[in-house]
Structures are given as structure tokens and as C-alpha cells.
Short mmCIF file of C-alpha atoms and ligand atoms in Angstrom, two decimals:
data_model
loop_
_atom_site.label_atom_id
_atom_site.label_comp_id
_atom_site.label_asym_id
_atom_site.label_seq_id
_atom_site.Cartn_x
_atom_site.Cartn_y
_atom_site.Cartn_z
CA MET A 91 0.09 4.60 -5.31
CA LYS A 92 -3.13 5.29 -3.41
CA ASN A 93 -6.22 5.52 -5.50
CA PHE A 94 -4.59 4.05 -8.57
CA PRO A 95 -7.26 4.10 -11.42
CA TYR A 96 -7.06 0.64 -12.18
CA HIS A 97 -10.69 0.18 -13.57
CA LEU A 98 -9.46 2.65 -16.19
CA LEU A 99 -6.32 0.68 -16.96
CA ILE A 100 -8.20 -2.51 -17.25
CA LEU A 101 -10.72 -0.81 -19.75
CA LEU A 102 -7.71 0.36 -21.88
CA SER A 103 -5.93 -2.90 -21.79
CA ASP A 104 -7.82 -4.09 -24.79
CA GLN A 105 -5.56 -1.59 -26.69
CA LYS A 106 -8.39 -0.29 -28.67
CA ILE A 107 -9.30 3.48 -28.94
CA HIS A 108 -11.73 4.81 -26.19
CA SER A 109 -13.18 8.16 -26.30
CA GLY A 110 -13.33 10.31 -23.17
CA GLU A 111 -17.07 10.25 -23.22
CA GLU A 112 -17.18 6.51 -23.50
CA ILE A 113 -14.66 6.16 -20.65
CA GLY A 114 -16.66 8.74 -18.52
CA LEU A 115 -19.86 6.93 -19.04
CA ALA A 116 -18.30 3.36 -18.50
CA LEU A 117 -16.77 4.46 -15.25
CA GLY A 118 -19.43 6.99 -14.12
CA ILE A 119 -17.10 9.99 -13.87
CA SER A 120 -16.74 13.34 -15.36
CA ARG A 121 -14.52 14.23 -18.44
CA SER A 122 -12.20 16.11 -16.13
CA ALA A 123 -11.98 12.99 -13.94
CA VAL A 124 -11.14 11.01 -16.90
CA TRP A 125 -8.29 13.29 -17.75
CA LYS A 126 -6.99 13.23 -14.29
CA GLN A 127 -7.08 9.25 -14.14
CA LEU A 128 -5.23 9.37 -17.50
CA ARG A 129 -2.39 11.53 -15.99
CA LYS A 130 -2.05 9.02 -13.06
CA ILE A 131 -1.79 6.11 -15.54
CA HIS A 132 0.80 7.89 -17.60
CA ASN A 133 2.71 8.75 -14.40
CA ALA A 134 2.63 5.13 -13.35
CA GLY A 135 4.67 4.28 -16.41
CA PHE A 136 2.10 3.25 -18.89
CA ASN A 137 2.17 4.77 -22.29
CA VAL A 138 -1.45 6.25 -23.29
CA SER A 139 -1.43 8.31 -26.35
CA PRO A 140 -4.15 11.02 -27.06
CA LEU A 141 -5.49 10.78 -30.59
CA PRO A 142 -7.15 14.13 -31.29
CA GLY A 143 -10.81 13.74 -32.09
CA ARG A 144 -10.90 10.03 -31.41
CA GLY A 145 -9.82 9.15 -27.90
CA TYR A 146 -7.14 7.40 -26.04
CA LEU A 147 -5.04 4.42 -26.74
CA LEU A 148 -2.89 2.44 -24.47
CA ASP A 149 0.40 1.81 -26.65
CA GLU A 150 1.63 -1.20 -24.67
CA THR A 151 0.18 -4.61 -23.56
CA VAL A 152 -0.49 -4.70 -19.87
CA ASP A 153 0.15 -8.05 -18.43
CA LEU A 154 -2.82 -8.25 -15.88
CA LEU A 155 -3.04 -11.24 -13.42
CA ASP A 156 -5.32 -14.03 -14.93
CA GLU A 157 -7.37 -14.93 -11.86
CA ALA A 158 -9.16 -17.83 -13.34
CA TYR A 159 -5.86 -19.45 -14.47
CA ILE A 160 -4.04 -18.92 -11.29
CA VAL A 161 -6.90 -20.34 -9.13
CA ARG A 162 -7.37 -23.34 -11.49
CA GLU A 163 -3.60 -24.25 -11.68
CA LEU A 164 -2.98 -23.95 -7.95
CA GLU A 165 -6.22 -25.83 -7.11
CA GLU A 166 -5.98 -28.79 -9.84
CA LYS A 167 -2.18 -29.28 -9.56
CA TYR A 168 -1.47 -28.56 -6.06
CA ALA A 169 -4.82 -28.37 -4.08
CA LEU A 170 -3.90 -24.98 -2.93
CA PRO A 171 -6.46 -21.98 -2.36
CA CYS A 172 -5.33 -18.71 -3.64
CA THR A 173 -6.77 -15.18 -3.57
CA VAL A 174 -6.05 -12.88 -6.38
CA MET A 175 -6.53 -9.03 -5.56
CA THR A 176 -6.57 -5.71 -7.49
CA GLU A 177 -5.29 -3.74 -4.59
CA ILE A 178 -4.23 -4.22 -0.95
CA ASP A 179 -2.24 -2.58 1.51
CA SER A 180 0.16 -5.44 1.81
CA THR A 181 -0.35 -9.10 0.88
CA ASN A 182 1.62 -9.86 4.30
CA SER A 183 -0.39 -7.77 6.36
CA TYR A 184 -3.59 -9.22 4.77
CA LEU A 185 -2.60 -12.76 5.78
CA LEU A 186 -1.40 -11.63 9.37
CA ARG A 187 -4.96 -10.01 9.80
CA ALA A 188 -6.63 -13.22 8.60
CA LEU A 189 -4.56 -15.23 11.14
CA GLN A 190 -5.63 -13.01 13.92
CA VAL A 191 -9.23 -14.12 13.30
CA GLY A 192 -8.65 -17.93 12.52
CA SER A 193 -6.42 -20.50 11.26
CA LEU A 194 -5.35 -20.82 7.58
CA PRO A 195 -4.19 -23.93 5.65
CA SER A 196 -0.54 -24.26 4.93
CA GLY A 197 0.09 -23.08 1.21
CA LEU A 198 -2.78 -20.62 1.11
CA SER A 199 -1.70 -17.55 -0.98
CA VAL A 200 -2.73 -14.08 -1.87
CA VAL A 201 -1.36 -12.35 -4.85
CA ALA A 202 -2.09 -8.55 -5.68
CA GLU A 203 -1.82 -6.26 -8.77
CA ALA A 204 -0.70 -3.42 -6.45
CA GLN A 205 0.19 -2.92 -2.76
CA THR A 206 -0.53 0.65 -1.43
CA ALA A 207 1.71 -0.12 1.81
CA GLY A 208 4.11 -2.89 0.53
CA ARG A 209 6.60 -3.47 3.36
CA GLY A 210 10.19 -4.70 3.10
CA ARG A 211 12.72 -5.98 5.66
CA ARG A 212 13.99 -3.62 8.29
CA GLY A 213 11.01 -1.30 8.21
CA ARG A 214 11.59 -0.24 4.56
CA GLN A 215 8.75 0.26 2.09
CA TRP A 216 8.47 -2.10 -0.99
CA VAL A 217 7.41 -0.10 -4.05
CA SER A 218 4.64 -1.90 -5.49
CA PRO A 219 3.13 -0.29 -8.64
CA PHE A 220 0.08 -1.81 -10.42
CA ALA A 221 0.57 -4.74 -12.80
CA LYS A 222 4.35 -4.13 -12.99
CA ASN A 223 5.80 -6.71 -10.86
CA LEU A 224 4.60 -9.86 -8.54
CA TYR A 225 3.64 -9.20 -5.02
CA PHE A 226 2.47 -12.29 -3.16
CA SER A 227 2.14 -13.99 0.30
CA VAL A 228 1.93 -17.56 1.28
CA ASN A 229 0.94 -18.85 4.76
CA TRP A 230 2.81 -22.05 6.19
CA ASN A 231 2.04 -23.68 9.58
CA PHE A 232 4.81 -25.29 11.66
CA GLN A 233 3.81 -27.52 14.54
CA SER A 234 6.99 -27.40 16.61
CA GLY A 235 7.76 -23.80 17.11
CA MET A 236 10.29 -21.20 16.03
CA SER A 237 13.45 -23.45 16.47
CA CYS A 238 12.20 -25.68 13.49
CA ILE A 239 11.99 -22.84 11.18
CA GLU A 240 15.77 -21.94 11.30
CA GLY A 241 16.95 -21.61 7.72
CA LEU A 242 13.47 -21.28 6.25
CA SER A 243 14.33 -17.75 4.77
CA LEU A 244 17.03 -19.33 2.86
CA VAL A 245 14.89 -21.99 1.60
CA VAL A 246 12.51 -19.48 0.33
CA GLY A 247 15.40 -17.65 -1.51
CA ILE A 248 16.54 -20.94 -3.05
CA SER A 249 12.94 -21.66 -4.27
CA ILE A 250 12.63 -18.32 -6.08
CA ALA A 251 16.15 -18.58 -7.44
CA GLU A 252 15.30 -22.12 -8.85
CA ALA A 253 12.15 -20.92 -10.54
CA LEU A 254 14.17 -18.03 -12.08
CA ARG A 255 16.89 -20.21 -13.36
CA GLU A 256 14.08 -22.63 -15.05
CA ILE A 257 12.94 -19.60 -17.04
CA GLY A 258 16.48 -18.93 -18.45
CA LEU A 259 18.01 -16.51 -15.78
CA GLN A 260 21.27 -18.43 -15.27
CA ASP A 261 23.20 -15.80 -13.28
CA VAL A 262 20.52 -15.32 -10.40
CA SER A 263 22.02 -15.85 -6.91
CA VAL A 264 20.84 -15.29 -3.41
CA LYS A 265 22.57 -12.86 -1.13
CA TRP A 266 22.50 -14.40 2.40
CA PRO A 267 19.88 -14.56 3.76
CA ASN A 268 17.45 -14.03 1.03
CA ASP A 269 17.93 -11.10 -1.36
CA ILE A 270 17.60 -12.45 -4.79
CA VAL A 271 20.15 -10.55 -6.97
CA VAL A 272 21.84 -10.51 -10.35
CA ALA A 273 25.07 -8.79 -10.61
CA ASN A 274 24.63 -7.37 -7.14
CA LYS A 275 21.38 -5.71 -8.12
CA LYS A 276 18.21 -6.66 -6.25
CA LEU A 277 15.70 -8.61 -8.35
CA ALA A 278 13.43 -9.77 -5.51
CA GLY A 279 13.00 -9.50 -1.87
CA ILE A 280 11.64 -11.76 0.81
CA LEU A 281 9.83 -10.82 4.09
CA LEU A 282 8.92 -13.51 6.60
CA GLU A 283 6.69 -12.78 9.50
CA VAL A 284 6.05 -15.24 12.22
CA MET A 285 2.76 -15.48 14.51
CA GLY A 286 1.66 -17.91 17.07
CA ASP A 287 3.19 -20.08 19.90
CA PRO A 288 7.13 -19.77 19.84
CA THR A 289 7.37 -23.17 21.16
CA GLY A 290 4.32 -24.88 19.68
CA LEU A 291 2.20 -24.15 16.56
CA CYS A 292 3.43 -21.10 14.73
CA HIS A 293 2.43 -19.57 11.24
CA VAL A 294 4.82 -18.06 9.05
CA VAL A 295 3.83 -15.49 6.35
CA ILE A 296 6.18 -15.72 3.62
CA GLY A 297 5.99 -12.48 1.40
CA VAL A 298 7.83 -12.31 -1.84
CA GLY A 299 8.16 -9.13 -4.23
CA LEU A 300 9.67 -9.83 -7.62
CA ASN A 301 10.36 -6.95 -10.00
CA VAL A 302 9.17 -7.85 -13.43
CA TYR A 303 8.56 -5.02 -15.74
CA MET A 304 9.40 -2.06 -13.57
CA ARG A 305 11.74 0.41 -15.38
CA ALA A 306 14.12 3.02 -13.95
CA GLY A 307 12.79 6.45 -14.48
CA GLN A 308 9.22 5.34 -13.83
CA ILE A 309 9.91 4.73 -10.11
CA SER A 310 11.40 6.70 -7.09
CA GLY A 311 11.71 5.80 -3.48
CA ILE A 312 14.12 2.71 -3.79
CA ASP A 313 17.40 3.23 -2.05
CA GLN A 314 19.34 0.34 -3.42
CA GLU A 315 20.36 -0.76 -6.70
CA TRP A 316 17.62 -2.92 -8.37
CA THR A 317 16.74 -4.58 -11.56
CA ALA A 318 13.59 -6.34 -12.94
CA LEU A 319 13.27 -9.56 -15.06
CA GLN A 320 12.51 -7.83 -18.33
CA GLN A 321 15.80 -6.04 -18.26
CA LEU A 322 17.52 -9.30 -17.86
CA LEU A 323 16.02 -11.70 -20.42
CA ASP A 324 13.56 -12.18 -23.20
CA LEU A 325 10.69 -12.82 -20.98
CA LYS A 326 8.33 -15.28 -22.62
CA ILE A 327 5.92 -16.09 -19.75
CA LYS A 328 3.11 -13.90 -18.23
CA ARG A 329 3.23 -12.95 -14.57
CA SER A 330 0.45 -15.37 -13.84
CA GLU A 331 2.59 -18.29 -15.08
CA MET A 332 5.53 -17.01 -13.27
CA PHE A 333 3.60 -16.92 -10.04
CA VAL A 334 2.34 -20.33 -10.49
CA ARG A 335 6.02 -21.47 -11.10
CA LEU A 336 7.20 -19.69 -8.07
CA MET A 337 4.50 -21.47 -6.02
CA HIS A 338 5.50 -24.79 -7.36
CA HIS A 339 9.06 -24.47 -6.22
CA LEU A 340 8.11 -22.86 -2.89
CA VAL A 341 5.63 -25.41 -1.82
CA ASN A 342 7.80 -28.43 -2.84
CA ASN A 343 10.63 -26.95 -0.85
CA LEU A 344 8.45 -26.15 2.17
CA LYS A 345 7.34 -29.65 2.16
CA LYS A 346 10.73 -30.94 2.06
CA PHE A 347 12.07 -28.42 4.74
CA GLU A 348 9.22 -29.45 7.09
CA ARG A 349 10.33 -33.16 6.51
CA ASP A 350 14.15 -32.91 6.35
CA GLY A 351 15.05 -29.61 7.80
CA PHE A 352 17.68 -27.07 6.31
CA ALA A 353 20.43 -29.57 6.08
CA ALA A 354 18.87 -30.95 2.99
CA PHE A 355 19.26 -27.63 1.31
CA ILE A 356 22.97 -27.03 1.97
CA SER A 357 24.30 -28.26 -1.42
CA ALA A 358 21.35 -26.21 -3.24
CA TRP A 359 22.37 -23.13 -1.23
CA ASP A 360 26.06 -23.45 -2.34
CA SER A 361 24.85 -23.31 -5.94
CA TYR A 362 23.11 -19.93 -5.32
CA ASP A 363 25.33 -18.31 -2.71
CA ALA A 364 26.00 -14.81 -4.26
CA TYR A 365 29.14 -14.16 -2.11
CA ARG A 366 30.79 -17.69 -1.44
CA GLY A 367 34.57 -17.40 -1.37
CA GLN A 368 34.36 -13.44 -1.43
CA GLU A 369 35.77 -11.00 1.06
CA VAL A 370 32.65 -9.52 3.11
CA CYS A 371 32.02 -7.23 5.93
CA ILE A 372 29.54 -8.22 8.55
CA LEU A 373 27.78 -5.34 10.40
CA LEU A 374 26.89 -6.00 13.95
CA GLY A 375 25.63 -2.71 15.17
CA ASP A 376 28.62 -0.51 15.46
CA ARG A 377 30.99 -3.57 15.16
CA VAL A 378 32.46 -4.73 11.78
CA VAL A 379 33.85 -8.17 11.21
CA ILE A 380 35.73 -8.84 8.00
CA GLY A 381 36.38 -12.17 6.42
CA VAL A 382 35.74 -14.60 3.70
CA ALA A 383 32.03 -15.83 3.10
CA SER A 384 32.25 -19.54 3.68
CA GLY A 385 28.89 -20.86 3.16
CA VAL A 386 26.21 -21.73 5.80
CA SER A 387 25.86 -24.05 8.69
CA ASN A 388 23.22 -26.80 9.12
CA THR A 389 20.73 -24.26 10.37
CA GLY A 390 21.35 -21.57 7.72
CA GLU A 391 23.79 -19.22 9.90
CA LEU A 392 26.32 -17.35 7.68
CA LEU A 393 29.88 -18.76 8.09
CA VAL A 394 32.71 -16.33 7.78
CA SER A 395 36.45 -17.27 8.12
CA ASN A 396 39.22 -14.93 9.01
CA ASP A 397 42.37 -15.24 11.36
CA ALA A 398 40.14 -15.58 14.24
CA GLY A 399 38.74 -18.88 12.63
CA ILE A 400 35.28 -19.52 11.53
CA GLN A 401 32.40 -17.39 13.02
CA SER A 402 28.78 -17.89 12.52
CA PHE A 403 26.06 -15.27 12.44
CA SER A 404 22.27 -15.54 12.39
CA SER A 405 20.10 -13.37 10.22
CA GLY A 406 18.32 -11.33 12.78
CA GLU A 407 21.40 -9.69 14.04
CA VAL A 408 23.62 -8.69 11.22
CA SER A 409 23.89 -6.98 7.88
CA LEU A 410 26.11 -8.38 5.17
CA ARG A 411 28.15 -6.40 2.61
CA LYS A 412 30.61 -7.24 -0.05
CA ARG A 413 34.08 -5.80 0.58
CA TRP A 414 35.04 -3.58 -2.27
C1 BTN B 780 12.89 -7.03 1.33
O1 BTN B 780 13.02 -5.92 1.92
O2 BTN B 780 13.69 -7.42 0.46
C2 BTN B 780 11.63 -7.83 1.45
C3 BTN B 780 10.51 -7.33 0.48
C4 BTN B 780 9.12 -8.18 0.38
C5 BTN B 780 8.16 -7.72 -0.37
C6 BTN B 780 6.94 -8.45 -0.39
S1 BTN B 780 5.92 -7.89 -1.62
C7 BTN B 780 4.66 -9.10 -1.07
C8 BTN B 780 4.72 -9.01 0.49
N1 BTN B 780 3.87 -8.06 0.93
C9 BTN B 780 4.58 -6.99 1.50
O3 BTN B 780 4.20 -6.06 2.07
N2 BTN B 780 5.93 -7.26 1.52
C10 BTN B 780 6.05 -8.52 0.89
#
């Protein structure tokens, strides 16, 4: 949402009663502007109760990103720089713009409370309401061109799934190449964007969106079945802790991937593969291939077996569907 009144939400997040006058003075806006902002906050899925003669009360805790915690944890434990933002068009676009101006270290990340133009794969939008989910991007530099990043998107999927299993989400899996799903509903998405020399130094911006508190009814504009962490388990950790955990798995796996390649992840992939052994349809433009999903190759291509034998597919060219 553009112009989301996050200053007001931050002010209300102490869950104390605030009068309209006090809010107007604190934010330097008129009473009618206060009222309009309260409506926007309500429409974004936060419960704000008007208490006649007293003011307004936010009836729920808002899990804001804890910038000091995130920056300290990533710096002290992993020596990684991180920028925490209130709002940005897209964390991926932010890093891509920064890469046009200069180089960035591997592992540098940016995480935002909200995105006004969050982007998904295949030109889709990624719905990114304030403080409801996690939206972040990480830069990683590869020295030997695009060929050495084959399988990378699967490694990112494995990393997210590992962190989710660690917090108790046992039935999470990865739909090739990198949708994080639970019971066929999408929980998180990954967008990789590559810049630089296709045969030499290239930079990959790894964007991750993980649904945390988002609830149906609050949200429109998502054209596929989705779910969110809070609907799936008794969520005991805050978004900031979740982000640091995700970064831990991601960075460890990226280092291993750089060193050993995708082959080192095949058995991990097998334990997260959403469709292994199931009948699937592969959509290649207007051609459809039907077969049984049979794992992935040493470079992360999808293997499908049918009467014609085993065929392999790379992620840029096809769409995968379960055959019902
Ligand atoms: C998908 O379509 O499944 C990929 C979704 C990726 C969304 C994340 S949110 C953080 C980063 N910034 C973006 O604009 N997109 C990615």
C-alpha cells in the first residue's frame, strides 16, 4: 500500500490509549487526517478500537522489526551488514540499483517492513503489507559466471525450508524450483535476479518473501492459494528472530554451494521435494509433458520419467503442475 501511515502504527504499537488530539500533535497532522490514517491502518488488517471520549487503542500486538537486534546479531555472529527499512518499493530493486552504482559484499542484506512495489516471479506483484510478513533480499557475488549458479534457486529454497523445519513446521516442502509450500499452499516465494558478466563476476540478488501473520480477508490481489506461518503453527518467535535464522541457513548454504556446487545438496533436496514420485504436468509454452517427478539432476534440473524415458527441464523454460 502506498503512503501507509506507519508512523501512526508505530505510535499505537505500545497498545496504550492515544487521543486524536495527542496523535495529531505528535504527527503534526489535523484531526481529520488522523481519522483517515486510522482507517488506512484498520483497512490494512490491524484492529484499532475507538474508545469514546478517550481515544484509540490498537487491540493487537504488532511485531515490528527490531533493527538493533537484527544488525547486532548479523554483525556479531556472521560479520554481515544489514539495512533495515520501514518502506521501500522492492528490496530486490533496492539492491539492484545499489549494484549499478558500485560493488556490494556477499551476504549484505536489506529487510523492509513493507514494499510498495514488491515483485514476484514471471512479472507478478508480491503483496507486501506493513509488518505482516518478511520481505528481504541478499546480495551474493559469484566469480565464474552464470554457469556456476545452476541449482542456486533450489539451494535458497532448501535454506528457507530448513529454517522453517527448525521452528517446528515439519510438513514444509519445496515445489521445484523454489516455491515454499505447505499442503500445496504457498508460504514463501523466492526471486533471483542476476547482474554482471555472464562469464565472469556476477551478482545475484536473492529476494525472499515469507508470509507470517497475513490473514485471508485482509488481503486481495493474490491469484494462487497461499498460507502464512501463524495459520500453521504456534508461532513463538518474532519476525526479527525468524529473519536472522533464515539468514543463518541461507549464508551457510551459499558458502557450501560456492565451495561444493549443487551436487552437495541433492540429498537435502530429496527430503524437501514437494512432488517427488507424483504425477506432474510440465508446461512448455503450448506443449505439455506428463510424467512422474523423479528428483533433480546434479545441476538442479527437474527430472521427469515417462514412457519416453527420463527428461530434464531447467527452471527458466517450464512451469510445473501437479496432475490431479
Ligand atoms: C515468487 O513469485 O514466488 C517470488 C516472490 C519474491 C518476493 C520477494 S519479497 C522480497 C523481495 N523483493 C521483491 O520485490 N521480491 C522479493
